[in-house]
Tab-separated table of C-alpha atoms and ligand atoms in Angstrom:
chain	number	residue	atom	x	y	z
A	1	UNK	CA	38.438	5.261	-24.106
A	2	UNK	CA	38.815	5.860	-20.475
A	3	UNK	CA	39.550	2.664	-17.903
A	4	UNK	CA	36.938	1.805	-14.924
A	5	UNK	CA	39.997	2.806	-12.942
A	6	UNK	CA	40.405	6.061	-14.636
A	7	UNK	CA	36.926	7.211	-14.214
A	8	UNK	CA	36.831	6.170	-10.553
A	9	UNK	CA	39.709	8.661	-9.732
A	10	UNK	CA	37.875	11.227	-11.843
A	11	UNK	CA	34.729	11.224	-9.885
A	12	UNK	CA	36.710	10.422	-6.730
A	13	UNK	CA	37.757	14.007	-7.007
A	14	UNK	CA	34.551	15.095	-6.957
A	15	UNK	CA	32.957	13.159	-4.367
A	16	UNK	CA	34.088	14.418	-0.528
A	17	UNK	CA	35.390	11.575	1.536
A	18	UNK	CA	32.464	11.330	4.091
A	19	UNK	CA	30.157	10.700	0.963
A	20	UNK	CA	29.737	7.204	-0.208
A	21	UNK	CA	30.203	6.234	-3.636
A	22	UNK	CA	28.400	3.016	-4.596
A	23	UNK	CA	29.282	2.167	-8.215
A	24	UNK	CA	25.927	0.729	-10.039
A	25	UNK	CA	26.982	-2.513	-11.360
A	26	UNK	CA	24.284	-3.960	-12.844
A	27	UNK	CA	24.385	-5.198	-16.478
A	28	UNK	CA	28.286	-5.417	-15.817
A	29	UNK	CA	30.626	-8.135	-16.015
A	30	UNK	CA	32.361	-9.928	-13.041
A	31	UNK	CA	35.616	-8.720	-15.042
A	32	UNK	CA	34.494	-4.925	-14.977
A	33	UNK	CA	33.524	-5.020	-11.419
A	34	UNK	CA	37.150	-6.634	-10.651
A	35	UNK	CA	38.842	-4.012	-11.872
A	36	UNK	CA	36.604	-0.891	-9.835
A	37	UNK	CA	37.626	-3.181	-7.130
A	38	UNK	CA	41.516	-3.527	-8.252
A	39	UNK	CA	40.656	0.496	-8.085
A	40	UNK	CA	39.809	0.604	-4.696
A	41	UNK	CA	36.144	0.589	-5.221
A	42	UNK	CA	33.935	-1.906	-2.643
A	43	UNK	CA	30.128	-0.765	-2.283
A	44	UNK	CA	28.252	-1.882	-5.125
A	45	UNK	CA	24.332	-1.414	-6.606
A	46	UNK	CA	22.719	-3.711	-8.315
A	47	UNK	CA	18.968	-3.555	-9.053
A	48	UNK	CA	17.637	-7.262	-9.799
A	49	UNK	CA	18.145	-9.681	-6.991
A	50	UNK	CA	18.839	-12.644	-9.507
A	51	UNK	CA	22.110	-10.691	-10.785
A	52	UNK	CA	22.897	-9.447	-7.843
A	53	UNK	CA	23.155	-13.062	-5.899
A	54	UNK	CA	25.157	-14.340	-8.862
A	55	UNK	CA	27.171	-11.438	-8.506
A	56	UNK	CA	27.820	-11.762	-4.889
A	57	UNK	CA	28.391	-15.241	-5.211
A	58	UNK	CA	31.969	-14.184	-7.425
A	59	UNK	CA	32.753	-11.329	-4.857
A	60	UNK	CA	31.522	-12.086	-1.782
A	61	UNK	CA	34.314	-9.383	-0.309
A	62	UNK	CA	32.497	-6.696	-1.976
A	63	UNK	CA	29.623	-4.827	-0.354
A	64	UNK	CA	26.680	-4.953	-1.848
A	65	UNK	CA	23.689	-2.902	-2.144
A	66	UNK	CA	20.101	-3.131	-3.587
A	67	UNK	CA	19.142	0.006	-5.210
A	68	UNK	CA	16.168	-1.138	-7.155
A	69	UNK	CA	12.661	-1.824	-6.490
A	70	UNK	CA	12.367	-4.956	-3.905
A	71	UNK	CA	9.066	-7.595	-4.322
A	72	UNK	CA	8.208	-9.566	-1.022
A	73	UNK	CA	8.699	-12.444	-2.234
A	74	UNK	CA	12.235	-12.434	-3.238
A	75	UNK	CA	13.770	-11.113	-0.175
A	76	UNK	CA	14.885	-13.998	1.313
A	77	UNK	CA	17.549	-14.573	-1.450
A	78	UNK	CA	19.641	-11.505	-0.901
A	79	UNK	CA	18.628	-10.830	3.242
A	80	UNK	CA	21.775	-13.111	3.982
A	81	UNK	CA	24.139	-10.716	2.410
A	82	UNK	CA	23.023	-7.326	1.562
A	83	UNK	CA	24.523	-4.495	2.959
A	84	UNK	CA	21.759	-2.194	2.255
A	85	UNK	CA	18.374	-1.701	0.875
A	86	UNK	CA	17.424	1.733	-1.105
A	87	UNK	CA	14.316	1.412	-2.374
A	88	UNK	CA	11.787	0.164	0.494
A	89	UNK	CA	8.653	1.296	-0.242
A	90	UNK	CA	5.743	-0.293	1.594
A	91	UNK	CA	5.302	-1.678	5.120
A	92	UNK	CA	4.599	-5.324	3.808
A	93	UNK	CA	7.845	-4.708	2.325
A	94	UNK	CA	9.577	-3.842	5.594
A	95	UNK	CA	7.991	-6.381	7.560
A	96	UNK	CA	9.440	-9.343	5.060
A	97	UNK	CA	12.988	-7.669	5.395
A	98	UNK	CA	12.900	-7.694	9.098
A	99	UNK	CA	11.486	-11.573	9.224
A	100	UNK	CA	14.437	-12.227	7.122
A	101	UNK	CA	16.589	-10.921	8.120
A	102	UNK	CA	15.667	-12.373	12.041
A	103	UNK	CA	15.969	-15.740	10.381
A	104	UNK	CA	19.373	-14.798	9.195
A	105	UNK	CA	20.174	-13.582	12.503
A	106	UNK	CA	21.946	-10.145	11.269
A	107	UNK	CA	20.416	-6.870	11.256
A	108	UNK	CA	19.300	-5.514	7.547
A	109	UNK	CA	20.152	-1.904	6.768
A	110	UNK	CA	17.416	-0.226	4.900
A	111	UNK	CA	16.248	3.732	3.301
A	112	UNK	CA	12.770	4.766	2.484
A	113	UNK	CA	12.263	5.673	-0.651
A	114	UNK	CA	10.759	9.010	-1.668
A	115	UNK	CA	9.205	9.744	-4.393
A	116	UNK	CA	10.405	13.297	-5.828
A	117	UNK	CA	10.297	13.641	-9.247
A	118	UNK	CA	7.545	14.761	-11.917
A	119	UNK	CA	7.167	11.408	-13.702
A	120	UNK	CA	5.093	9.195	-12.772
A	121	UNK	CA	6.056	6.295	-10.952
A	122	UNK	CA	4.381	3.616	-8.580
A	123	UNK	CA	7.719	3.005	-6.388
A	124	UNK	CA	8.695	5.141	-3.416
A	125	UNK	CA	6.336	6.953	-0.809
A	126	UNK	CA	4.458	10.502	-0.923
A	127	UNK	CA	5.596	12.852	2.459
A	128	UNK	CA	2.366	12.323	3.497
A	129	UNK	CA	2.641	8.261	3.355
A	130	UNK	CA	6.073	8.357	4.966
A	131	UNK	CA	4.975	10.350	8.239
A	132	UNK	CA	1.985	7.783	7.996
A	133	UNK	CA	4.559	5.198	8.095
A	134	UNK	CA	6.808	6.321	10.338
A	135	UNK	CA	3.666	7.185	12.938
A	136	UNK	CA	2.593	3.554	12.710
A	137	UNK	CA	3.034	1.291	15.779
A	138	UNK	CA	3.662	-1.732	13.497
A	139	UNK	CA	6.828	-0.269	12.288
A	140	UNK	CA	8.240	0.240	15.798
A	141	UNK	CA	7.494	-3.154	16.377
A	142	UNK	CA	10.291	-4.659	13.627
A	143	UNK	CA	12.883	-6.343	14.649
A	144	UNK	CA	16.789	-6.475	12.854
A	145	UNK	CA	15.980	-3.741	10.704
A	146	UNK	CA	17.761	-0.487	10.789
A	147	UNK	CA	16.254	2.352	9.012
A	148	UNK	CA	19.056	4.685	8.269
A	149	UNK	CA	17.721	7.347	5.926
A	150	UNK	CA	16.393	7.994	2.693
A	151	UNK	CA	16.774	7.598	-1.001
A	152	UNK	CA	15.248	9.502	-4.194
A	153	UNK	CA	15.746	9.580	-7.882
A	154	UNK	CA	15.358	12.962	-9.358
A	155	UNK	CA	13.641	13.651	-12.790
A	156	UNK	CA	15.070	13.055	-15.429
A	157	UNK	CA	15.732	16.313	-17.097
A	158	UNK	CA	18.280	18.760	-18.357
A	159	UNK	CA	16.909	21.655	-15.473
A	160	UNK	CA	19.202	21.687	-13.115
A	161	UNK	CA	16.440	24.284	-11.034
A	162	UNK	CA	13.985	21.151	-11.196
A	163	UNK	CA	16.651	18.672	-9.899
A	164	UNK	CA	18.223	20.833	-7.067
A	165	UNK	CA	14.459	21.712	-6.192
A	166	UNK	CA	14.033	18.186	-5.477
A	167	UNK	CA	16.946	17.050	-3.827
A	168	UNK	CA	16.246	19.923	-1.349
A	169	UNK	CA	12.364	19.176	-0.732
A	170	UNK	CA	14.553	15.664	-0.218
A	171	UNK	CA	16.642	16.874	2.512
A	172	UNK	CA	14.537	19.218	4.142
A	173	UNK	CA	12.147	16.429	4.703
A	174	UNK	CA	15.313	14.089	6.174
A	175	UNK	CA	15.852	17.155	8.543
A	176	UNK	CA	12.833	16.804	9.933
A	177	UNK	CA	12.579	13.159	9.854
A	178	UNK	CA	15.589	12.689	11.500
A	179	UNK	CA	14.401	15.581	14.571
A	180	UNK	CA	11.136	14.356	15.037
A	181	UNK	CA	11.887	10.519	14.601
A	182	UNK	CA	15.489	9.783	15.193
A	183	UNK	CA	16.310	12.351	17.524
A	184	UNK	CA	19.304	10.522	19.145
A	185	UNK	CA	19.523	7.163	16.649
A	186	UNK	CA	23.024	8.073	15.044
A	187	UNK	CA	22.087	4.995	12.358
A	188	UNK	CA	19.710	7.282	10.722
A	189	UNK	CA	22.031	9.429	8.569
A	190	UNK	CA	22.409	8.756	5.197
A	191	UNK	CA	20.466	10.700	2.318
A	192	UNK	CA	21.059	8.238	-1.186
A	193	UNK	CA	20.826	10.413	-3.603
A	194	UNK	CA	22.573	11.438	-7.161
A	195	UNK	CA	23.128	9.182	-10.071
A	196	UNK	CA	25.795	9.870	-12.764
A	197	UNK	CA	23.802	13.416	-14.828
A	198	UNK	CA	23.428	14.888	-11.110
A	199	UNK	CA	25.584	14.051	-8.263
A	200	UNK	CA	27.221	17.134	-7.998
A	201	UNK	CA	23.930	18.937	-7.530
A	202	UNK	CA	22.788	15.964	-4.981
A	203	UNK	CA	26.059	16.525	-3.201
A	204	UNK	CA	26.082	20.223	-2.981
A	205	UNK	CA	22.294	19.790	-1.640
A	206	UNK	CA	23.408	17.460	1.114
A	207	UNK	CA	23.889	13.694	-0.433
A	208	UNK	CA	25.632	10.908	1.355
A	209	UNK	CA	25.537	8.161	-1.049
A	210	UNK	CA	26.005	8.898	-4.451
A	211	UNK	CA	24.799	5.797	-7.253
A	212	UNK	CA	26.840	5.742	-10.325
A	213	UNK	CA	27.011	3.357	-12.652
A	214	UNK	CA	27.418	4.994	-16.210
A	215	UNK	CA	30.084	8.037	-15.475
A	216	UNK	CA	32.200	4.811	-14.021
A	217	UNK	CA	31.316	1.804	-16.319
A	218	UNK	CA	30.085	3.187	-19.206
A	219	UNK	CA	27.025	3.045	-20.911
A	220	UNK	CA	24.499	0.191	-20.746
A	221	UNK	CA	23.281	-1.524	-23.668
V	301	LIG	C1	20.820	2.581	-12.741
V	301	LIG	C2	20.628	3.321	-11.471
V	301	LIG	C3	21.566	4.271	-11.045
V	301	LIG	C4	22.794	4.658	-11.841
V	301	LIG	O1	22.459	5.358	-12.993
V	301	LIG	P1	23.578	6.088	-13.902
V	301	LIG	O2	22.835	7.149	-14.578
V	301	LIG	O3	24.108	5.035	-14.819
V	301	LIG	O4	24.619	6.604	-12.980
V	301	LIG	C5	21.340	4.895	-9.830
V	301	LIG	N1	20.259	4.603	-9.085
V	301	LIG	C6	19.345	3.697	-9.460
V	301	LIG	C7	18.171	3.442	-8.567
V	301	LIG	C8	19.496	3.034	-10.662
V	301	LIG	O5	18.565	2.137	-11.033
């Protein structure tokens, strides 16, 4: 058996300095996450808001981040805190994060998610529903939201080709995100991608956030 510690310093080696781990917390004790932190670790995912404002409520130092999929109507209970959103994948979605996070009076950092892979999945939008998105007057109107990149989950398979494929289309269509949108916003720069079968692929294909939760705390039951 390897320590949370010991498996932090492994991947650590792996991971470049200007990429950002966030260790995926979620189903993990208050004790587990203690010692990451006793390790050095201090970005965090978590996936269900319930968990994660418990959570936060025992380590308020940490930073926390919400990497799963977001309903409107729980927003509110994490917009004081969170340091980042993932997985936003609507407008309506959007809109609620930016009215909370006015009422909080902070600004709410937040991805779009894109749907890559071959499985089928309702969360995250198509390129053609991004562009939509990002051509849409509404959106320019939010206030106290930043949107700083994007975020995609690969399939899940053993072909590497198929995963490397996608975390490419991935980047190639942050490229030209970022030139046609975001010309001169340095905020949008960060490409979450990689989980614990893939991040050296996602890294070697541009990544800068890596999500790992497994490879650091084990597996989930
Ligand atoms: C659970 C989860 C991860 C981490 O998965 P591992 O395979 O345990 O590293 C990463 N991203 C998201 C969105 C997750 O839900």
């Amino acid at each position: 058996m390897t320590s949370i510690a010991q498996n932090i310093k492994e991947i650590q080696t792996f991971v470049p300095p200007e990429v950002k781990l966030i260790a995926v917390s979620k189903t993990k004790s208050i004790a587990e996450i203690k010692e990451a932190m006793q390790a050095g670790q201090y970005r965090f995912g978590e996936n269900k808001v319930q968990e994660l404002t418990a959570k936060y409520e025992h380590l308020p130092d940490a930073q926390w981040h919400f990497i799963g999929h977001l309903q409107t109507n729980k927003v509110k209970y994490i917009a004081p805190f969170v340091q980042m959103i993932h997985a936003t994948d609507s407008l309506r979605l959007l809109e609620e994060i930016s009215r909370q996070a006015i009422r909080n009076n902070r600004f709410i950092d937040c991805l779009l998610q894109v749907h890559i892979a071959l499985e089928e999945t309702k969360f995250g939008f198509s390129r053609e529903e991004i562009l939509r998105l990002l051509d849409s007057p509404v959106l320019q109107e939010l206030k106290n939201i930043r949107i700083c990149g994007l975020m995609g989950i690969a399939t899940n398979t053993e072909n590497k080709d198929t995963i490397r494929s996608e975390f490419r289309g991935l980047a190639s269509l942050f490229g030209h995100i970022k030139e046609k949108y975001f010309p001169s916003e340095t905020s949008f720069s960060e490409l979450s991608m990689g989980m614990s079968d893939d991040y050296s692929v996602a890294i070697e294909e541009g990544s800068t956030m890596v999500r790992i939760g497994s490879s650091i705390f084990g597996v989930r039951k």
